[in-house]
mmCIF file of C-alpha atoms in Angstrom:
data_model
loop_
_atom_site.group_PDB
_atom_site.id
_atom_site.type_symbol
_atom_site.label_atom_id
_atom_site.label_comp_id
_atom_site.label_asym_id
_atom_site.label_seq_id
_atom_site.Cartn_x
_atom_site.Cartn_y
_atom_site.Cartn_z
ATOM 1 C CA UNK A 1 -0.772 108.577 239.733
ATOM 2 C CA UNK A 2 -0.478 105.026 238.367
ATOM 3 C CA UNK A 3 1.636 106.082 235.357
ATOM 4 C CA UNK A 4 4.158 107.699 237.695
ATOM 5 C CA UNK A 5 4.079 104.622 239.938
ATOM 6 C CA UNK A 6 4.995 102.309 237.051
ATOM 7 C CA UNK A 7 7.786 104.628 235.928
ATOM 8 C CA UNK A 8 9.149 104.740 239.472
ATOM 9 C CA UNK A 9 9.182 100.943 239.657
ATOM 10 C CA UNK A 10 11.189 100.858 236.408
ATOM 11 C CA UNK A 11 13.608 103.444 237.769
ATOM 12 C CA UNK A 12 14.006 101.442 240.990
ATOM 13 C CA UNK A 13 14.737 98.173 239.179
ATOM 14 C CA UNK A 14 18.315 96.995 238.796
ATOM 15 C CA UNK A 15 19.051 97.359 235.091
ATOM 16 C CA UNK A 16 21.695 95.937 232.783
ATOM 17 C CA UNK A 17 22.035 96.662 229.081
ATOM 18 C CA UNK A 18 23.784 95.051 226.137
ATOM 19 C CA UNK A 19 24.173 96.208 222.532
ATOM 20 C CA UNK A 20 24.254 93.353 220.043
ATOM 21 C CA UNK A 21 23.370 92.934 216.356
ATOM 22 C CA UNK A 22 21.714 96.355 216.159
ATOM 23 C CA UNK A 23 19.551 95.662 219.200
ATOM 24 C CA UNK A 24 19.663 97.227 222.637
ATOM 25 C CA UNK A 25 18.808 94.535 225.186
ATOM 26 C CA UNK A 26 17.740 95.656 228.648
ATOM 27 C CA UNK A 27 17.231 93.398 231.665
ATOM 28 C CA UNK A 28 15.284 94.596 234.711
ATOM 29 C CA UNK A 29 15.389 92.959 238.138
ATOM 30 C CA UNK A 30 12.636 94.270 240.415
ATOM 31 C CA UNK A 31 12.813 94.306 244.238
ATOM 32 C CA UNK A 32 10.150 91.556 244.422
ATOM 33 C CA UNK A 33 12.318 89.231 242.312
ATOM 34 C CA UNK A 34 10.402 89.604 239.052
ATOM 35 C CA UNK A 35 12.469 89.965 235.902
ATOM 36 C CA UNK A 36 11.660 91.762 232.667
ATOM 37 C CA UNK A 37 13.737 91.644 229.491
ATOM 38 C CA UNK A 38 13.262 94.008 226.554
ATOM 39 C CA UNK A 39 14.867 94.389 223.147
ATOM 40 C CA UNK A 40 14.826 97.668 221.231
ATOM 41 C CA UNK A 41 15.927 98.551 217.725
ATOM 42 C CA UNK A 42 19.108 100.545 218.317
ATOM 43 C CA UNK A 43 18.352 103.169 215.655
ATOM 44 C CA UNK A 44 14.588 103.678 216.061
ATOM 45 C CA UNK A 45 14.142 102.692 219.744
ATOM 46 C CA UNK A 46 11.179 100.562 218.599
ATOM 47 C CA UNK A 47 10.268 97.851 221.119
ATOM 48 C CA UNK A 48 10.878 94.436 219.529
ATOM 49 C CA UNK A 49 10.551 92.042 222.478
ATOM 50 C CA UNK A 50 9.266 92.169 226.049
ATOM 51 C CA UNK A 51 9.118 89.110 228.270
ATOM 52 C CA UNK A 52 8.684 88.364 231.969
ATOM 53 C CA UNK A 53 9.945 85.778 234.425
ATOM 54 C CA UNK A 54 8.812 85.255 238.016
ATOM 55 C CA UNK A 55 9.770 82.879 240.820
ATOM 56 C CA UNK A 56 7.390 80.105 241.776
ATOM 57 C CA UNK A 57 6.203 79.283 245.296
ATOM 58 C CA UNK A 58 9.423 77.365 245.972
ATOM 59 C CA UNK A 59 11.596 80.285 244.899
ATOM 60 C CA UNK A 60 12.737 78.721 241.628
ATOM 61 C CA UNK A 61 12.734 80.781 238.448
ATOM 62 C CA UNK A 62 9.898 80.011 236.071
ATOM 63 C CA UNK A 63 9.899 80.094 232.270
ATOM 64 C CA UNK A 64 10.004 83.353 230.333
ATOM 65 C CA UNK A 65 6.521 84.561 229.333
ATOM 66 C CA UNK A 66 6.422 86.540 226.091
ATOM 67 C CA UNK A 67 4.380 89.777 226.110
ATOM 68 C CA UNK A 68 5.652 91.527 222.954
ATOM 69 C CA UNK A 69 7.406 89.954 219.989
ATOM 70 C CA UNK A 70 7.080 87.002 217.678
ATOM 71 C CA UNK A 71 6.884 83.565 219.299
ATOM 72 C CA UNK A 72 9.475 81.047 218.186
ATOM 73 C CA UNK A 73 7.636 78.019 216.859
ATOM 74 C CA UNK A 74 10.479 75.666 216.035
ATOM 75 C CA UNK A 75 10.603 73.427 219.109
ATOM 76 C CA UNK A 76 13.668 73.916 221.321
ATOM 77 C CA UNK A 77 15.051 77.371 221.924
ATOM 78 C CA UNK A 78 15.810 80.004 224.528
ATOM 79 C CA UNK A 79 12.489 81.727 225.206
ATOM 80 C CA UNK A 80 10.881 79.002 227.318
ATOM 81 C CA UNK A 81 7.186 78.260 227.538
ATOM 82 C CA UNK A 82 6.198 80.311 224.512
ATOM 83 C CA UNK A 83 8.089 77.803 222.368
ATOM 84 C CA UNK A 84 5.071 75.798 221.357
ATOM 85 C CA UNK A 85 5.313 73.881 218.127
ATOM 86 C CA UNK A 86 2.273 74.853 216.100
ATOM 87 C CA UNK A 87 0.900 73.691 212.796
ATOM 88 C CA UNK A 88 1.328 76.241 210.026
ATOM 89 C CA UNK A 89 -2.422 76.001 209.487
ATOM 90 C CA UNK A 90 -3.335 77.086 213.030
ATOM 91 C CA UNK A 91 -3.866 80.777 213.874
ATOM 92 C CA UNK A 92 -0.700 82.346 215.294
ATOM 93 C CA UNK A 93 -1.165 85.257 217.724
ATOM 94 C CA UNK A 94 1.584 87.791 218.342
ATOM 95 C CA UNK A 95 2.028 91.379 219.442
ATOM 96 C CA UNK A 96 4.237 93.848 217.594
ATOM 97 C CA UNK A 97 3.790 97.504 218.579
ATOM 98 C CA UNK A 98 4.380 100.658 216.598
ATOM 99 C CA UNK A 99 5.416 104.052 217.948
ATOM 100 C CA UNK A 100 1.798 105.164 218.325
ATOM 101 C CA UNK A 101 -0.189 101.931 218.697
ATOM 102 C CA UNK A 102 -0.278 98.615 220.480
ATOM 103 C CA UNK A 103 -0.672 96.123 217.665
ATOM 104 C CA UNK A 104 -1.501 92.427 217.442
ATOM 105 C CA UNK A 105 -1.354 90.141 214.444
ATOM 106 C CA UNK A 106 -3.254 86.886 214.100
ATOM 107 C CA UNK A 107 -1.959 84.909 211.151
ATOM 108 C CA UNK A 108 -3.696 82.091 209.265
ATOM 109 C CA UNK A 109 -7.164 83.627 209.415
ATOM 110 C CA UNK A 110 -8.451 83.323 205.823
ATOM 111 C CA UNK A 111 -11.952 84.740 206.300
ATOM 112 C CA UNK A 112 -12.987 88.102 204.757
ATOM 113 C CA UNK A 113 -12.856 91.228 206.918
ATOM 114 C CA UNK A 114 -16.625 91.502 207.397
ATOM 115 C CA UNK A 115 -16.622 88.170 209.271
ATOM 116 C CA UNK A 116 -14.613 89.624 212.179
ATOM 117 C CA UNK A 117 -15.802 91.532 215.211
ATOM 118 C CA UNK A 118 -13.245 93.218 217.480
ATOM 119 C CA UNK A 119 -14.475 94.935 220.645
ATOM 120 C CA UNK A 120 -13.516 96.039 224.140
ATOM 121 C CA UNK A 121 -14.976 94.281 227.184
ATOM 122 C CA UNK A 122 -14.834 96.987 229.838
ATOM 123 C CA UNK A 123 -15.611 94.826 232.880
ATOM 124 C CA UNK A 124 -13.072 92.176 231.925
ATOM 125 C CA UNK A 125 -10.538 94.791 230.774
ATOM 126 C CA UNK A 126 -9.770 92.902 227.581
ATOM 127 C CA UNK A 127 -10.201 92.867 223.814
ATOM 128 C CA UNK A 128 -12.397 90.178 222.269
ATOM 129 C CA UNK A 129 -12.099 88.901 218.695
ATOM 130 C CA UNK A 130 -15.016 86.930 217.264
ATOM 131 C CA UNK A 131 -16.067 85.638 213.855
ATOM 132 C CA UNK A 132 -19.669 85.460 212.697
ATOM 133 C CA UNK A 133 -18.995 81.945 211.385
ATOM 134 C CA UNK A 134 -17.857 80.953 214.922
ATOM 135 C CA UNK A 135 -14.575 79.619 213.582
ATOM 136 C CA UNK A 136 -12.363 81.786 215.805
ATOM 137 C CA UNK A 137 -12.558 83.395 219.245
ATOM 138 C CA UNK A 138 -9.794 85.170 221.144
ATOM 139 C CA UNK A 139 -9.718 87.242 224.317
ATOM 140 C CA UNK A 140 -6.606 89.149 225.393
ATOM 141 C CA UNK A 141 -5.663 91.927 227.788
ATOM 142 C CA UNK A 142 -3.475 95.004 227.276
ATOM 143 C CA UNK A 143 -0.951 94.747 230.138
ATOM 144 C CA UNK A 144 0.370 98.281 229.547
ATOM 145 C CA UNK A 145 -3.041 99.787 230.343
ATOM 146 C CA UNK A 146 -3.342 97.589 233.432
ATOM 147 C CA UNK A 147 0.086 98.680 234.685
ATOM 148 C CA UNK A 148 -0.829 102.334 234.177
ATOM 149 C CA UNK A 149 -4.367 101.728 235.490
ATOM 150 C CA UNK A 150 -5.885 103.386 232.442
ATOM 151 C CA UNK A 151 -9.377 102.635 231.052
ATOM 152 C CA UNK A 152 -9.921 100.808 227.765
ATOM 153 C CA UNK A 153 -11.460 102.952 225.040
ATOM 154 C CA UNK A 154 -13.486 101.394 222.218
ATOM 155 C CA UNK A 155 -12.734 104.364 219.958
ATOM 156 C CA UNK A 156 -8.984 103.636 220.156
ATOM 157 C CA UNK A 157 -9.522 100.179 218.633
ATOM 158 C CA UNK A 158 -9.361 99.389 214.908
ATOM 159 C CA UNK A 159 -8.568 96.405 212.724
ATOM 160 C CA UNK A 160 -7.635 95.449 209.183
ATOM 161 C CA UNK A 161 -7.297 92.182 207.295
ATOM 162 C CA UNK A 162 -4.816 91.293 204.563
ATOM 163 C CA UNK A 163 -2.914 88.204 203.402
ATOM 164 C CA UNK A 164 -4.799 85.909 205.829
ATOM 165 C CA UNK A 165 -3.679 88.089 208.736
ATOM 166 C CA UNK A 166 -5.948 90.049 211.087
ATOM 167 C CA UNK A 167 -4.166 93.208 212.305
ATOM 168 C CA UNK A 168 -5.636 94.784 215.442
ATOM 169 C CA UNK A 169 -4.461 98.228 216.544
ATOM 170 C CA UNK A 170 -5.125 100.171 219.732
ATOM 171 C CA UNK A 171 -3.977 103.780 219.755
ATOM 172 C CA UNK A 172 -1.667 104.393 222.678
ATOM 173 C CA UNK A 173 -3.051 106.883 225.232
ATOM 174 C CA UNK A 174 -1.041 110.064 225.657
ATOM 175 C CA UNK A 175 -0.086 108.936 229.179
ATOM 176 C CA UNK A 176 1.561 105.798 227.792
ATOM 177 C CA UNK A 177 3.338 107.758 225.053
ATOM 178 C CA UNK A 178 4.743 110.147 227.664
ATOM 179 C CA UNK A 179 5.813 107.279 229.931
ATOM 180 C CA UNK A 180 7.589 105.503 227.072
ATOM 181 C CA UNK A 181 9.428 108.713 226.220
ATOM 182 C CA UNK A 182 10.521 109.101 229.839
ATOM 183 C CA UNK A 183 11.682 105.483 229.931
ATOM 184 C CA UNK A 184 13.878 105.999 226.876
ATOM 185 C CA UNK A 185 15.520 108.938 228.658
ATOM 186 C CA UNK A 186 16.044 106.711 231.690
ATOM 187 C CA UNK A 187 17.573 103.906 229.626
ATOM 188 C CA UNK A 188 20.128 106.306 228.157
ATOM 189 C CA UNK A 189 21.555 106.617 231.687
ATOM 190 C CA UNK A 190 22.200 102.868 231.897
ATOM 191 C CA UNK A 191 25.778 101.903 231.094
ATOM 192 C CA UNK A 192 25.595 99.698 228.015
ATOM 193 C CA UNK A 193 28.016 96.870 227.296
ATOM 194 C CA UNK A 194 28.736 95.704 223.775
ATOM 195 C CA UNK A 195 28.548 92.026 222.897
ATOM 196 C CA UNK A 196 32.332 91.878 222.652
ATOM 197 C CA UNK A 197 32.674 93.270 226.185
ATOM 198 C CA UNK A 198 31.366 90.113 227.829
ATOM 199 C CA UNK A 199 28.865 90.468 230.654
ATOM 200 C CA UNK A 200 26.477 93.402 230.859
ATOM 201 C CA UNK A 201 27.354 96.157 233.256
ATOM 202 C CA UNK A 202 24.905 97.045 236.013
ATOM 203 C CA UNK A 203 23.562 100.560 236.422
#
């Protein structure tokens, strides 16, 4: 089963953990050289950040690619290629999940709610956002469903609009909820260093 396969790959990864400023930071190094870094709220275990880094054809490490979390828009910083300086007037796309839903926010969209159309494209395995005034178009995938090899379900999709922000929610399938619960149990086994301890300890 694909869900089990993804969990097994997480279990097999070399993991280090650090507790700092109320956040539990976990770094995964997979056998194929890929890296994943996550940040969780220490008290709620809510996922705050997930990013990936892979080696290029020459074996050099690439830039971090942000999957979950708010992009840093202030020029130089530590997150790499997602640090794109954007005008405050341009739409800003970010993902910030809840316990029960994958959730995306697109800021600086001033149009009323009835202008937006949000739908699932089954063949392309993505979500498409359109406006009837043709002022905005966005297509994005849900990597979690791809990793678990789960179908996209139109009925799980909903959206709201407030304060010039379009909020798109996709209810997490029960398989994903179960996998996330299992992962939290797994992460409790990882020896966690505190920021004052210096380097993270490896599992």
